[in-house]
Coordinates of C-alpha atoms in Angstrom, one line a residue:
M14 CA -0.1 0.3 0.0
T15 CA 1.4 3.7 -0.6
R16 CA -0.1 6.6 0.9
E17 CA -3.0 8.9 -0.5
L18 CA -2.3 10.6 -3.9
D19 CA -3.4 13.5 -5.5
V20 CA -3.1 12.3 -8.8
A21 CA -4.5 14.3 -12.3
V22 CA -5.4 12.2 -15.2
I23 CA -5.5 14.2 -18.9
G24 CA -8.2 12.4 -21.0
A25 CA -11.5 10.7 -20.8
G26 CA -11.7 8.2 -23.3
I27 CA -11.3 4.5 -22.4
I28 CA -7.7 4.6 -21.2
G29 CA -7.9 7.6 -19.1
L30 CA -11.2 6.5 -17.1
S31 CA -10.0 2.9 -16.7
T32 CA -6.9 4.3 -15.0
A33 CA -8.7 6.8 -13.4
L34 CA -11.1 4.2 -11.5
T35 CA -8.5 1.9 -10.6
L36 CA -6.4 5.0 -8.9
A37 CA -9.3 5.9 -7.2
D38 CA -10.4 2.4 -6.0
R39 CA -7.0 2.1 -4.6
G40 CA -7.7 5.3 -2.2
H41 CA -6.4 8.0 -4.1
S42 CA -7.5 11.5 -4.9
V43 CA -8.4 11.8 -8.5
T44 CA -9.1 14.7 -11.0
V45 CA -9.8 13.9 -14.8
Y46 CA -9.2 16.6 -17.1
D47 CA -11.1 16.7 -20.6
P48 CA -13.5 19.1 -22.3
A49 CA -15.0 16.4 -24.4
P50 CA -15.3 13.2 -22.5
L51 CA -16.0 10.0 -24.2
S52 CA -15.6 12.0 -27.9
G53 CA -12.3 10.1 -28.9
A54 CA -11.3 6.8 -30.6
S55 CA -13.3 4.9 -28.2
H56 CA -16.5 6.4 -29.6
H57 CA -15.8 4.5 -32.8
A58 CA -14.1 1.5 -31.7
G59 CA -15.4 -2.0 -32.2
G60 CA -14.8 -3.3 -28.8
M61 CA -13.2 -6.4 -29.5
L62 CA -10.9 -8.0 -27.0
A63 CA -9.4 -10.5 -29.4
P64 CA -5.3 -10.9 -28.2
A65 CA -5.6 -14.0 -30.9
A66 CA -7.8 -12.5 -33.6
E67 CA -6.0 -8.9 -33.6
V68 CA -2.4 -10.6 -34.3
V69 CA -0.1 -9.0 -36.8
Y70 CA 2.9 -10.4 -38.3
K71 CA 5.9 -9.2 -37.0
Q72 CA 4.4 -7.6 -34.0
E73 CA 5.8 -10.1 -31.5
P74 CA 6.3 -7.5 -28.7
L75 CA 2.5 -6.8 -28.8
F76 CA 1.5 -10.4 -28.4
P77 CA 2.1 -10.2 -24.3
L78 CA 0.5 -7.2 -23.4
M79 CA -2.4 -8.6 -25.3
L80 CA -2.6 -11.7 -23.9
R81 CA -1.9 -10.4 -20.3
A82 CA -4.8 -7.7 -21.2
A83 CA -7.3 -10.5 -21.7
E84 CA -6.1 -12.2 -19.0
W85 CA -7.0 -9.0 -16.5
Y86 CA -10.0 -7.8 -18.5
P87 CA -12.5 -9.8 -16.1
E88 CA -11.1 -7.5 -13.3
L89 CA -11.7 -4.4 -15.0
I90 CA -15.3 -5.5 -15.5
E91 CA -15.9 -6.7 -12.1
L92 CA -14.1 -3.0 -10.9
T93 CA -16.8 -1.3 -13.1
G94 CA -19.6 -3.0 -11.8
K95 CA -18.5 -2.5 -8.4
Y96 CA -19.3 1.2 -8.8
S97 CA -21.9 1.2 -11.6
P98 CA -24.6 -1.0 -12.4
A99 CA -24.7 0.4 -16.1
H100 CA -24.5 -2.3 -18.9
T101 CA -20.8 -2.6 -20.1
G102 CA -21.9 -5.0 -23.5
Y103 CA -19.2 -7.6 -22.1
R104 CA -19.8 -10.9 -24.0
I105 CA -17.8 -14.0 -23.9
E106 CA -19.0 -15.9 -26.9
G107 CA -15.7 -15.7 -28.5
T108 CA -15.0 -15.3 -32.5
L109 CA -15.3 -16.9 -35.7
V110 CA -12.7 -16.0 -38.7
V111 CA -13.9 -16.8 -42.3
A112 CA -12.0 -16.6 -45.6
R113 CA -14.3 -15.7 -48.6
D114 CA -12.1 -17.9 -51.4
R115 CA -9.2 -20.2 -51.8
A116 CA -6.9 -17.6 -51.3
D117 CA -8.4 -16.0 -48.6
R118 CA -7.9 -19.5 -46.9
E119 CA -4.3 -19.8 -47.6
H120 CA -3.8 -16.6 -45.8
L121 CA -6.3 -18.3 -42.8
D122 CA -4.3 -21.3 -43.1
N123 CA -0.9 -19.0 -42.6
L124 CA -2.4 -17.2 -39.7
R125 CA -3.7 -20.2 -37.8
A126 CA 0.0 -21.6 -38.0
Y127 CA 1.7 -18.4 -36.6
Q128 CA -0.9 -17.7 -33.9
H129 CA -0.5 -21.8 -32.6
E130 CA 3.2 -20.7 -32.9
H131 CA 2.4 -18.3 -30.2
G132 CA 0.4 -20.1 -28.4
M133 CA -3.1 -18.9 -28.9
D134 CA -5.8 -21.2 -29.2
V135 CA -7.4 -21.7 -32.7
D136 CA -9.7 -24.4 -33.6
P137 CA -10.5 -25.3 -37.2
L138 CA -14.0 -25.9 -38.1
T139 CA -16.1 -27.4 -41.0
L140 CA -18.2 -25.0 -42.9
R141 CA -21.4 -27.2 -41.7
Q142 CA -20.1 -26.9 -38.0
A143 CA -19.5 -22.9 -38.7
R144 CA -23.2 -22.6 -39.9
S145 CA -24.5 -24.7 -37.2
L146 CA -23.3 -22.0 -34.7
E147 CA -24.1 -19.4 -37.4
P148 CA -26.6 -20.0 -39.4
A149 CA -26.4 -16.6 -41.5
L150 CA -23.1 -17.3 -42.6
S151 CA -22.4 -17.6 -46.6
P152 CA -22.5 -21.1 -47.6
A153 CA -20.1 -20.2 -50.1
L154 CA -17.4 -19.6 -47.4
A155 CA -13.8 -21.2 -48.0
G156 CA -12.6 -21.7 -44.6
V157 CA -13.6 -21.2 -40.9
V158 CA -11.9 -21.1 -37.7
R159 CA -12.9 -20.4 -33.9
L160 CA -11.2 -18.4 -31.4
P161 CA -12.7 -19.6 -28.3
G162 CA -11.0 -17.1 -25.8
D163 CA -12.0 -13.7 -27.6
R164 CA -14.3 -11.3 -26.0
Q165 CA -16.1 -8.1 -26.5
V166 CA -17.4 -5.1 -25.3
Q167 CA -19.6 -2.2 -26.5
P168 CA -17.5 0.7 -26.7
R169 CA -20.0 3.2 -25.9
Q170 CA -22.0 1.6 -23.2
F171 CA -18.3 0.7 -21.5
T172 CA -17.1 4.1 -21.6
R173 CA -20.3 5.5 -20.1
A174 CA -20.4 2.9 -17.3
L175 CA -16.6 3.7 -16.7
L176 CA -17.7 7.5 -16.4
A177 CA -20.6 6.9 -13.9
A178 CA -18.3 4.5 -12.0
C179 CA -15.6 7.0 -11.9
A180 CA -18.2 9.4 -10.5
A181 CA -19.2 7.0 -7.9
A182 CA -15.8 6.3 -6.9
G183 CA -15.1 10.0 -6.0
V184 CA -13.4 11.4 -9.1
R185 CA -13.6 14.6 -9.9
F186 CA -14.1 15.9 -13.6
V187 CA -13.1 19.2 -15.2
S188 CA -14.1 20.3 -18.1
E189 CA -10.5 21.9 -19.5
A190 CA -8.1 20.9 -22.0
V191 CA -4.7 20.6 -20.3
T192 CA -1.6 21.8 -22.5
D193 CA 0.8 22.2 -20.0
V194 CA 1.5 19.9 -17.1
R195 CA 3.2 22.3 -15.0
D196 CA -0.6 24.1 -14.5
L197 CA -1.3 21.4 -12.7
P198 CA -1.5 21.1 -8.9
A199 CA -1.6 17.4 -8.8
E200 CA 1.4 15.3 -7.3
Q201 CA 1.0 13.0 -9.9
V202 CA 0.2 13.3 -13.6
V203 CA -0.8 10.8 -16.0
I204 CA -1.3 11.7 -19.4
C205 CA -4.0 9.3 -21.3
A206 CA -5.0 12.2 -24.0
G207 CA -4.6 9.7 -27.0
L208 CA -3.3 12.0 -30.2
G209 CA -3.6 15.1 -28.1
A210 CA -0.7 13.9 -26.0
R211 CA 1.5 15.2 -28.6
D212 CA 0.5 18.6 -28.0
I213 CA 1.2 18.5 -24.3
T214 CA 4.6 20.1 -22.6
G215 CA 6.1 20.5 -19.3
W216 CA 7.3 17.2 -18.9
Y217 CA 10.2 16.8 -21.4
E218 CA 13.1 18.9 -22.0
G219 CA 12.9 20.0 -25.7
S220 CA 9.9 19.5 -27.9
N221 CA 7.5 16.9 -27.3
P222 CA 9.1 13.3 -28.2
L223 CA 5.9 11.4 -29.1
R224 CA 5.6 10.4 -32.5
L225 CA 1.9 10.1 -32.7
R226 CA -0.1 9.8 -36.1
P227 CA -3.8 9.7 -36.9
V228 CA -4.8 6.6 -38.6
Y229 CA -8.5 6.8 -39.7
G230 CA -10.9 4.1 -39.7
D231 CA -14.4 4.1 -41.0
V232 CA -16.9 2.4 -39.0
L233 CA -20.6 1.4 -39.6
Q234 CA -23.7 0.6 -37.4
L235 CA -26.7 -1.5 -38.6
R236 CA -30.0 -2.2 -36.9
V237 CA -30.9 -5.6 -37.3
P238 CA -34.6 -6.2 -38.2
A239 CA -36.8 -7.9 -35.9
H240 CA -37.5 -10.9 -37.9
Q241 CA -33.9 -11.6 -38.1
H242 CA -32.6 -11.3 -34.6
P243 CA -30.5 -12.3 -33.5
L244 CA -28.5 -12.3 -36.9
L245 CA -25.5 -13.3 -35.5
G246 CA -24.1 -14.6 -31.9
H247 CA -20.5 -14.6 -32.2
V248 CA -18.0 -11.9 -33.5
V249 CA -17.4 -12.7 -37.1
R250 CA -14.3 -11.6 -38.5
G251 CA -13.1 -12.3 -42.4
Y252 CA -11.0 -12.1 -45.2
V253 CA -12.4 -10.8 -48.4
E254 CA -10.3 -10.6 -51.6
S255 CA -7.3 -10.4 -48.7
R256 CA -9.2 -7.4 -47.0
P257 CA -10.3 -7.8 -43.3
V258 CA -13.6 -6.5 -42.4
Y259 CA -15.4 -7.8 -39.0
L260 CA -19.1 -8.0 -38.0
I261 CA -19.9 -7.4 -34.1
P262 CA -23.5 -8.6 -33.0
R263 CA -24.6 -6.1 -30.0
G264 CA -26.8 -7.4 -27.4
D265 CA -29.4 -4.0 -28.1
G266 CA -30.0 -5.5 -31.9
T267 CA -27.6 -3.5 -33.4
L268 CA -24.3 -4.7 -35.6
T269 CA -21.1 -3.3 -35.8
I270 CA -18.9 -3.5 -39.1
G271 CA -15.6 -2.3 -39.7
A272 CA -13.1 -1.0 -40.1
T273 CA -10.9 0.7 -42.7
S274 CA -7.5 2.0 -42.3
R275 CA -6.6 5.2 -43.9
E276 CA -3.8 8.1 -43.1
D277 CA -5.1 10.5 -45.4
E278 CA -6.0 13.3 -42.9
R279 CA -9.8 13.2 -44.0
P280 CA -11.5 12.8 -40.9
H281 CA -14.9 11.8 -42.2
P282 CA -16.4 8.5 -43.4
Q283 CA -15.5 8.0 -47.2
A284 CA -17.7 6.6 -49.7
G285 CA -15.2 4.4 -51.2
G286 CA -15.0 2.8 -47.4
V287 CA -18.7 2.7 -46.9
H288 CA -19.2 1.0 -49.7
Q289 CA -16.5 -1.6 -49.0
L290 CA -17.3 -2.5 -45.8
L291 CA -20.8 -3.0 -46.8
R292 CA -20.0 -5.4 -49.9
D293 CA -17.5 -7.3 -47.6
A294 CA -19.7 -7.8 -44.9
I295 CA -22.5 -8.9 -47.4
E296 CA -20.3 -11.8 -48.7
I297 CA -20.1 -13.1 -45.6
V298 CA -23.3 -12.9 -44.3
P299 CA -25.8 -11.9 -47.0
A300 CA -28.7 -10.8 -44.8
I301 CA -26.9 -7.9 -43.8
E302 CA -28.5 -6.5 -47.2
D303 CA -32.0 -6.3 -45.2
C304 CA -30.8 -4.5 -41.9
D305 CA -31.3 -0.8 -41.4
F306 CA -28.4 1.5 -41.8
I307 CA -28.1 4.0 -38.7
E308 CA -24.7 5.4 -39.1
A309 CA -20.8 5.8 -40.4
T310 CA -18.5 7.2 -38.4
T311 CA -14.8 8.0 -38.6
G312 CA -12.4 7.5 -35.6
A313 CA -8.6 8.6 -35.3
R314 CA -6.6 5.6 -33.7
P315 CA -3.5 7.1 -32.0
G316 CA -0.8 5.5 -33.8
T317 CA 2.9 5.2 -33.1
P318 CA 5.8 4.4 -35.6
D319 CA 6.3 0.9 -34.3
D320 CA 2.4 0.4 -33.2
L321 CA 3.3 -0.3 -29.7
P322 CA 1.8 2.2 -27.3
Y323 CA 3.7 4.6 -25.2
L324 CA 3.5 3.7 -21.5
G325 CA 6.0 4.3 -18.7
R326 CA 7.1 7.2 -16.4
V327 CA 9.3 9.9 -17.6
N328 CA 9.8 11.8 -14.5
D329 CA 9.2 12.3 -10.8
K330 CA 5.6 13.5 -11.5
V331 CA 4.8 12.4 -15.0
V332 CA 3.2 9.1 -16.3
V333 CA 2.7 8.9 -20.3
S334 CA 0.0 6.4 -21.3
T335 CA -0.9 6.7 -25.0
G336 CA -0.5 5.5 -28.6
Y337 CA -2.6 1.8 -28.2
F338 CA -3.4 2.2 -32.0
R339 CA -6.0 -0.3 -32.7
H340 CA -5.7 -2.2 -29.4
G341 CA -6.7 0.7 -26.9
I342 CA -10.0 -1.1 -25.9
L343 CA -8.1 -4.6 -25.4
L344 CA -5.0 -3.1 -23.7
A345 CA -7.1 -0.7 -21.3
S346 CA -7.1 -3.4 -18.6
V347 CA -2.9 -3.2 -19.0
A348 CA -3.0 0.9 -18.9
A349 CA -5.1 0.7 -15.9
R350 CA -3.3 -1.6 -13.8
C351 CA 0.3 -0.8 -15.2
G352 CA -0.7 2.8 -15.1
A353 CA -1.8 2.7 -11.4
E354 CA 1.3 0.9 -10.6
L355 CA 3.5 3.7 -12.2
V356 CA 1.7 6.3 -10.2
E357 CA 2.4 4.5 -7.0
K358 CA 6.3 4.1 -8.2
Q359 CA 6.1 0.3 -8.2
S360 CA 7.3 -1.8 -10.8
P361 CA 4.4 -2.6 -13.1
S362 CA 3.3 -6.4 -13.2
L363 CA 4.3 -6.4 -16.7
D364 CA 7.8 -5.9 -18.6
L365 CA 6.9 -2.7 -20.4
A366 CA 10.8 -2.4 -21.8
A367 CA 9.0 -2.2 -25.6
C368 CA 6.5 0.8 -24.2
T369 CA 9.6 3.3 -23.3
V370 CA 7.9 6.5 -23.8
V371 CA 10.9 8.6 -25.1
R372 CA 12.1 5.7 -27.5
H373 CA 11.2 7.9 -30.7
A374 CA 12.8 11.0 -29.4

């Protein structure tokens, strides 16, 4: 145990809120600074807790973080429920990953071998077995595997639940942007401001060393009509002509489809991206053509040059926790636990050597 600290958390997305709640639960006095809570990348995220499905070749330093994040996630869900009864959208059915044609099947087979090599559970299914689980799947698919360990949350529900839990735990909210940490009276500061962290000064001699870039992604929300509900029970990820696409069923009868990835500095949904997502999703689940279209949005993921987060202590007062790119929802459990431990000047429960904050200075 450590003495009670006065902690300022900059940013009220999923990383900031998870960190603030964890710190408050550990007995600290916490203030969160954000002029527009819940409005950043978390608002547009899919919410898949998928350490196996989200594997990317040649990003081995990420794998221990992702696997530990999945292991710790039930604790974060339980902690949220301790202070708020609001729904988080947490579901545990697992994920199906499908291939549209033979070339996609080859990619799926290679990916499965790579996942097995790194100790991840991947179960091959026949198409008949897959369609017994999910009858809405196209009968023309070329391959299917099941990832039983993957989970999901509904990010908009979860962040609202975290916000309510923080308030119930005594966290104070200030609707102001912070540009210089020296303006804050707190003993400890945690910078969780996503892309905004690159504009915050006062913690590093010289220019800000964070090399953050916005990676835009188009995401669609559909509503499943009553006569089709539930259209899907599992998260379904697919490869269509080598393009990745995911379909996420929600408990409220909606369906999330995503996501494109582009670095063109255009913060609005692109017609081509929306068309691509719908076309590829319909190839996997044809009945999507009959769903109601709710919205298309675009979020900006905070990417780093090596796609690893910045997570660590930078001086006696400041901890940085940002740059989670496509894995912000999953890695929130790591950010919360390790961020709190760093604030308390303890050794973190996970080796964070790959996440050194000033590695790109």
